[in-house]
mmCIF file of C-alpha atoms in Angstrom:
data_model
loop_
_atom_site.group_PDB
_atom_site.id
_atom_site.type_symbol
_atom_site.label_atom_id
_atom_site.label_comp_id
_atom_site.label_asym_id
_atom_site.label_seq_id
_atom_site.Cartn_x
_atom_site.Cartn_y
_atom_site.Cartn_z
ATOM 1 C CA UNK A 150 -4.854 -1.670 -19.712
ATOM 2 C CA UNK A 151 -7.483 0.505 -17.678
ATOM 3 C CA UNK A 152 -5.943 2.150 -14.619
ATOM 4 C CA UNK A 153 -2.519 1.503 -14.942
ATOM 5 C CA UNK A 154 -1.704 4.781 -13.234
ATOM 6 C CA UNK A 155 -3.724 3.293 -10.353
ATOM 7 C CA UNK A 156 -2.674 -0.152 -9.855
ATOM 8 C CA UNK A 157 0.999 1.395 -9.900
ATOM 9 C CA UNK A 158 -0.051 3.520 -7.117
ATOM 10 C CA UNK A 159 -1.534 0.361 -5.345
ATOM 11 C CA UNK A 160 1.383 -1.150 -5.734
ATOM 12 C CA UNK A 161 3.706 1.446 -4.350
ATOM 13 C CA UNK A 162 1.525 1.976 -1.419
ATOM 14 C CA UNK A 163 1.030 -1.961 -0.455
ATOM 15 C CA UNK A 164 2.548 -2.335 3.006
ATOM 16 C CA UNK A 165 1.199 0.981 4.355
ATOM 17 C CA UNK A 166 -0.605 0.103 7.052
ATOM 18 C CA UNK A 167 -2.849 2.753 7.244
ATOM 19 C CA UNK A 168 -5.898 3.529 5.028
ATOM 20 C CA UNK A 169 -5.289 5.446 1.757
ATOM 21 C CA UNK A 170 -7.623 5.690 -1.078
ATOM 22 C CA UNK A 171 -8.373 7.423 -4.704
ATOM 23 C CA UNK A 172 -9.465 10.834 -4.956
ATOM 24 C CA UNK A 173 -10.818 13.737 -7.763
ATOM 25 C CA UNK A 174 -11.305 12.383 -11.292
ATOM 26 C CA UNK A 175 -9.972 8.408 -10.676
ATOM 27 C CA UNK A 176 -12.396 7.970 -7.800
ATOM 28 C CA UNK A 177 -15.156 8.779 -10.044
ATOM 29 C CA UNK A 178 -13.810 6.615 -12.916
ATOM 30 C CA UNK A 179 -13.274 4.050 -10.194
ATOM 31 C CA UNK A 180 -17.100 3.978 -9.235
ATOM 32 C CA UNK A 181 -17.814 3.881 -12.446
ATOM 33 C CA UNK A 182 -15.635 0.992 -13.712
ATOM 34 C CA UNK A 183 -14.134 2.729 -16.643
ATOM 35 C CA UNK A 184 -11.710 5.405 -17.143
ATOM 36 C CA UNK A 185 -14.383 8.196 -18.967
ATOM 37 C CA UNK A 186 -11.483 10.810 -19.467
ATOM 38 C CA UNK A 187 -7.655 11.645 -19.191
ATOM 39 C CA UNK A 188 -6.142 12.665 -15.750
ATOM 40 C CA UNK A 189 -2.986 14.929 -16.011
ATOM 41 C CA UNK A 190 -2.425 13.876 -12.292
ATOM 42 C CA UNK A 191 -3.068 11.461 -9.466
ATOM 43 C CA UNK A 192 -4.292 11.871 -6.604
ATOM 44 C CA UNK A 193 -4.469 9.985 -3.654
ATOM 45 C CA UNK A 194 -5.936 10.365 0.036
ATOM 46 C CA UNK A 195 -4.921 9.888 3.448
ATOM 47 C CA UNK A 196 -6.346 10.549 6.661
ATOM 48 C CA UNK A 197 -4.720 13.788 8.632
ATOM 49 C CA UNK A 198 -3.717 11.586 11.514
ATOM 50 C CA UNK A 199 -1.039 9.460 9.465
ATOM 51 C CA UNK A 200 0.377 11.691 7.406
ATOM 52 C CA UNK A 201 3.779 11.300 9.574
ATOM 53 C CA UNK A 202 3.626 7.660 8.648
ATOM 54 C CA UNK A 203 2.889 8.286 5.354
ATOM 55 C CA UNK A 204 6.148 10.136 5.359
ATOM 56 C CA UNK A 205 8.459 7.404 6.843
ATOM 57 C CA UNK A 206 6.557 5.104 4.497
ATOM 58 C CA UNK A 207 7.713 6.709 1.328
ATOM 59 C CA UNK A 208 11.208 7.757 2.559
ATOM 60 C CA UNK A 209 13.327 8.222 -0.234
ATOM 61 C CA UNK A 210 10.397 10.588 -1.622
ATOM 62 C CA UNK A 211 11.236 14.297 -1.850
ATOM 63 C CA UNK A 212 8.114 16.174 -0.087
ATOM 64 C CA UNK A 213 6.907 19.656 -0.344
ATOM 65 C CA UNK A 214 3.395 20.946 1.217
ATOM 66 C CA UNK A 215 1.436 23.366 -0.694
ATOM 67 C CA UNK A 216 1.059 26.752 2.029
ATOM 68 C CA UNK A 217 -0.815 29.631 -0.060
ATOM 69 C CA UNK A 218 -0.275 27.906 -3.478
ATOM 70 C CA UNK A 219 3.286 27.895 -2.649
ATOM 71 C CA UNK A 220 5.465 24.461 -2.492
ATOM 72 C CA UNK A 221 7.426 24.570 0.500
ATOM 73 C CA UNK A 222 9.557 21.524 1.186
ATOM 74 C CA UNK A 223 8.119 19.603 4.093
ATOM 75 C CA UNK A 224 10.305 18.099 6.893
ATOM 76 C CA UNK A 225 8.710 16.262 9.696
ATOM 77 C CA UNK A 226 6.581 18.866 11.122
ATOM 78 C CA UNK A 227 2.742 17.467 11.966
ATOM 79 C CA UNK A 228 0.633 19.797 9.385
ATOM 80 C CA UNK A 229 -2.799 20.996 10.257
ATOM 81 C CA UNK A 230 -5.348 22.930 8.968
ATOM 82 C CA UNK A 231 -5.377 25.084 6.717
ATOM 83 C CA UNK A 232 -2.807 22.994 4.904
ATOM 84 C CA UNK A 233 -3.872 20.120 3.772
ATOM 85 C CA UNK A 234 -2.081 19.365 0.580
ATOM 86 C CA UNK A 235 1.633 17.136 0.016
ATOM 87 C CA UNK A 236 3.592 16.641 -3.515
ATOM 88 C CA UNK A 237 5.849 13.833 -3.364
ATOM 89 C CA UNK A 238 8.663 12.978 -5.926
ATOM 90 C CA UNK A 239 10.211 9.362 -6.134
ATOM 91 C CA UNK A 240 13.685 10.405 -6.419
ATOM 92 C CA UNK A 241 14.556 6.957 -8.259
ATOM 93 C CA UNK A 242 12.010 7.032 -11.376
ATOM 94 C CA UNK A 243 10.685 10.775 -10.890
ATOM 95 C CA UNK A 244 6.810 9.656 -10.475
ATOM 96 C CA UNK A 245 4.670 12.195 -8.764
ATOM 97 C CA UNK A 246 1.694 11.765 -5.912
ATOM 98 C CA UNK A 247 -0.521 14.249 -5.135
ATOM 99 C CA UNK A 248 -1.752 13.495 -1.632
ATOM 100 C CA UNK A 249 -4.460 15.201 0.222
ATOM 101 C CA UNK A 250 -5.139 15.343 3.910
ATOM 102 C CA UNK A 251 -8.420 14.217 5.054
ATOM 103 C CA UNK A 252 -9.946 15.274 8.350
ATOM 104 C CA UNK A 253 -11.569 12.630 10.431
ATOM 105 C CA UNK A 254 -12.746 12.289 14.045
ATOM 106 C CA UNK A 255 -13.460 8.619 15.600
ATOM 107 C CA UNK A 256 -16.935 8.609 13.901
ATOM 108 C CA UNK A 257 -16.975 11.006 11.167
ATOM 109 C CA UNK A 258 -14.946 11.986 8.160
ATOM 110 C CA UNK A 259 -15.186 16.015 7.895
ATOM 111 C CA UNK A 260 -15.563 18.068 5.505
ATOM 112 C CA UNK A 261 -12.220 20.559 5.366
ATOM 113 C CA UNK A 262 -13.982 23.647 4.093
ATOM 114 C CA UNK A 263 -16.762 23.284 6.481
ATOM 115 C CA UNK A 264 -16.250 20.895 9.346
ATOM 116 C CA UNK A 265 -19.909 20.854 10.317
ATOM 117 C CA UNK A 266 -20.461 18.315 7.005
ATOM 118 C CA UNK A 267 -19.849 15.106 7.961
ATOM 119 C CA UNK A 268 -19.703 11.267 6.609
ATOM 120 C CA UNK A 269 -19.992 8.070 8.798
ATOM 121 C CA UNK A 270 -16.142 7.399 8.599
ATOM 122 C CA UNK A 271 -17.157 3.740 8.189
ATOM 123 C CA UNK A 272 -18.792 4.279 4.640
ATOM 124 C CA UNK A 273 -16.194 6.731 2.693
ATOM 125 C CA UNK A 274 -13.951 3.970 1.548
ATOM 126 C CA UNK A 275 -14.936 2.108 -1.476
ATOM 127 C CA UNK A 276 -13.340 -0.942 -3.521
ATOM 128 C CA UNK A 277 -13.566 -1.176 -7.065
ATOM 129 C CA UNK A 278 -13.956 -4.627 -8.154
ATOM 130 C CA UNK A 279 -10.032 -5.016 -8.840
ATOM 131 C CA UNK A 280 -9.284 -3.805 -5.183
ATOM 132 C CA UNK A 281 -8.525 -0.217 -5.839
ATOM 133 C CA UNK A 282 -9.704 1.978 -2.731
ATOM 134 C CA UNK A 283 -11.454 5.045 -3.581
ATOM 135 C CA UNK A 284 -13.116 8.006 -1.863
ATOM 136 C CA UNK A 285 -17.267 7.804 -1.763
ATOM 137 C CA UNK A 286 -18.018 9.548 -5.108
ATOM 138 C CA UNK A 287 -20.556 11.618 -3.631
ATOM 139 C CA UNK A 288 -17.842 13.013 -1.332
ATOM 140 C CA UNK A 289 -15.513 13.788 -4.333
ATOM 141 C CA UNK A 290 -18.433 15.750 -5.603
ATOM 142 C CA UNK A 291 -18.651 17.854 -2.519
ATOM 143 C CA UNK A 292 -15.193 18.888 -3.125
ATOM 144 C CA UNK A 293 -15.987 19.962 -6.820
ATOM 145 C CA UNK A 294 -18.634 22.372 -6.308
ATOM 146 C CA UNK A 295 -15.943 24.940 -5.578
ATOM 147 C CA UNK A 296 -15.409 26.746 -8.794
ATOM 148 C CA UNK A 297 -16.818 23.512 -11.230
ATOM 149 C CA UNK A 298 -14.599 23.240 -13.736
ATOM 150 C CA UNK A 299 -16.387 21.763 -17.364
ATOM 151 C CA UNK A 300 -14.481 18.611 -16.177
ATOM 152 C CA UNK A 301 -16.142 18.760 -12.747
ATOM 153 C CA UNK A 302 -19.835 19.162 -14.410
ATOM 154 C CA UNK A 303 -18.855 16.325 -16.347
ATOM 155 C CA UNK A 304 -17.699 13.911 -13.656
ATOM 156 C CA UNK A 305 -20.894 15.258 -11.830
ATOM 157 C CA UNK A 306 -23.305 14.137 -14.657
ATOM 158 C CA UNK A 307 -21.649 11.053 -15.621
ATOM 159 C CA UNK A 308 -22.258 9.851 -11.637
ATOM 160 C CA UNK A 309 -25.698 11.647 -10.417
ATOM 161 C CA UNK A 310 -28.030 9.134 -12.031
ATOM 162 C CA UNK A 311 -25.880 5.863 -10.429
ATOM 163 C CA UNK A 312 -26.037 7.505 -7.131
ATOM 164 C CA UNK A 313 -28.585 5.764 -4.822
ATOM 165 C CA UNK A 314 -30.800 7.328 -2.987
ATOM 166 C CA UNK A 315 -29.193 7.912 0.087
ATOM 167 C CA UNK A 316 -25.931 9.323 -1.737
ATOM 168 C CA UNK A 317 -28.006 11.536 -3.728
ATOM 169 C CA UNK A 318 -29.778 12.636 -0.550
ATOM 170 C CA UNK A 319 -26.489 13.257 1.442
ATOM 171 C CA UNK A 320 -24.890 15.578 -1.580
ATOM 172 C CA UNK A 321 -27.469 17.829 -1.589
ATOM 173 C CA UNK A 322 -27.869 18.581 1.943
ATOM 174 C CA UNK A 323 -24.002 19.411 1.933
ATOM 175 C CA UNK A 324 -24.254 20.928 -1.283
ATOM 176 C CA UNK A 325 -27.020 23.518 0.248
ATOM 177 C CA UNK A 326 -25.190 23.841 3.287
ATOM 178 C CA UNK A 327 -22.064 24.777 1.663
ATOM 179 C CA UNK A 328 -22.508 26.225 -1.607
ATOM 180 C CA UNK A 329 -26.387 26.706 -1.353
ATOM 181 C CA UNK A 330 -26.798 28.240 -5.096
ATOM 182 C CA UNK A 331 -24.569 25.313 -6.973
ATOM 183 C CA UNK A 332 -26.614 24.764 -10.199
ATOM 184 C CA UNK A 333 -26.317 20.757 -9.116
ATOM 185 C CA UNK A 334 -28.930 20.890 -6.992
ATOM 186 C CA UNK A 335 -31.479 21.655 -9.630
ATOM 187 C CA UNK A 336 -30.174 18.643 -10.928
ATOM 188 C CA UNK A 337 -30.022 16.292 -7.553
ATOM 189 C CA UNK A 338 -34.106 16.763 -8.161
#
């Protein structure tokens, strides 16, 4: 069945009351309506501001934030920037979630690694036609364009042409104002 992974996720997260959504490799396979290639991992999103509920949410989880590529276990404390990254373990069946802080203001969704990119905060989510919420694919591309990986260029070519205009538009004014020599811009047109 296509995105198993991902309707077990939605079902483990039903009842949160908060907004979570796909991220990386299943977002883009989510926009597209197909699963195009394997993921070795899942990851989900949450916004910065309920990461503490997210916590009390999954509470028989084991959590550990990622600090300098290092997995530290994580206890209650409110993480900010430059952290922005939570493992959690089910202790009962030993499934995995990658989760990854999102910044946000009232308005705008913000780009981590340069907050002056934003996103009307009222357009990032998207539904697939099964229900599954994912991040805006052209907002999962942003995040790629930091050392592209062949399964990165991939994603990016397999979406670029479905993008409307708009999208399109929006990528490659972040694109140039964060990495401004990205070989994807040459082929945003």
């Amino acid at each position: 069945m296509p995105f198993e992974q991902c309707k077990h996720i939605k079902t483990v997260m039903s009842g949160f009351s908060k907004n979570w959504f796909f991220v990386g490799g299943w977002a883009i396979d989510l926009f597209l309506g197909k699963e195009t290639r394997v993921h070795h991992d899942i990851e989900i999103g949450i916004f910065r501001e309920d990461q503490i509920e997210l916590k009390h949410f999954l509470s028989s989880w084991e959590f550990k934030k990622v600090v300098h590529r290092e997995f530290i276990p994580w206890y209650n404390e409110y993480l900010v920037l430059p952290v922005h990254e939570i493992h959690a373990i089910n202790k009962m069946d030993k499934h995995e979630l990658e989760i990854l802080l999102n910044e946000s203001d009232t308005v705008n969704w913000r780009f981590r690694r340069d907050l002056r990119i934003l996103y009307p905060l009222k357009s990032v989510l998207k539904y697939s036609e099964t229900g599954l919420p994912y991040l805006a694919p052209e907002i999962v591309l942003l995040f790629k364009v930091r050392n592209t990986r062949e399964k990165d260029h991939i994603d990016f070519l397999s979406v670029k042409d479905i993008l409307h205009a708009k999208q399109k538009y929006w990528l490659r004014e972040a694109i140039e104002m964060h990495e401004p020599k990205h070989e994807w811009l040459q082929l945003l047109g």
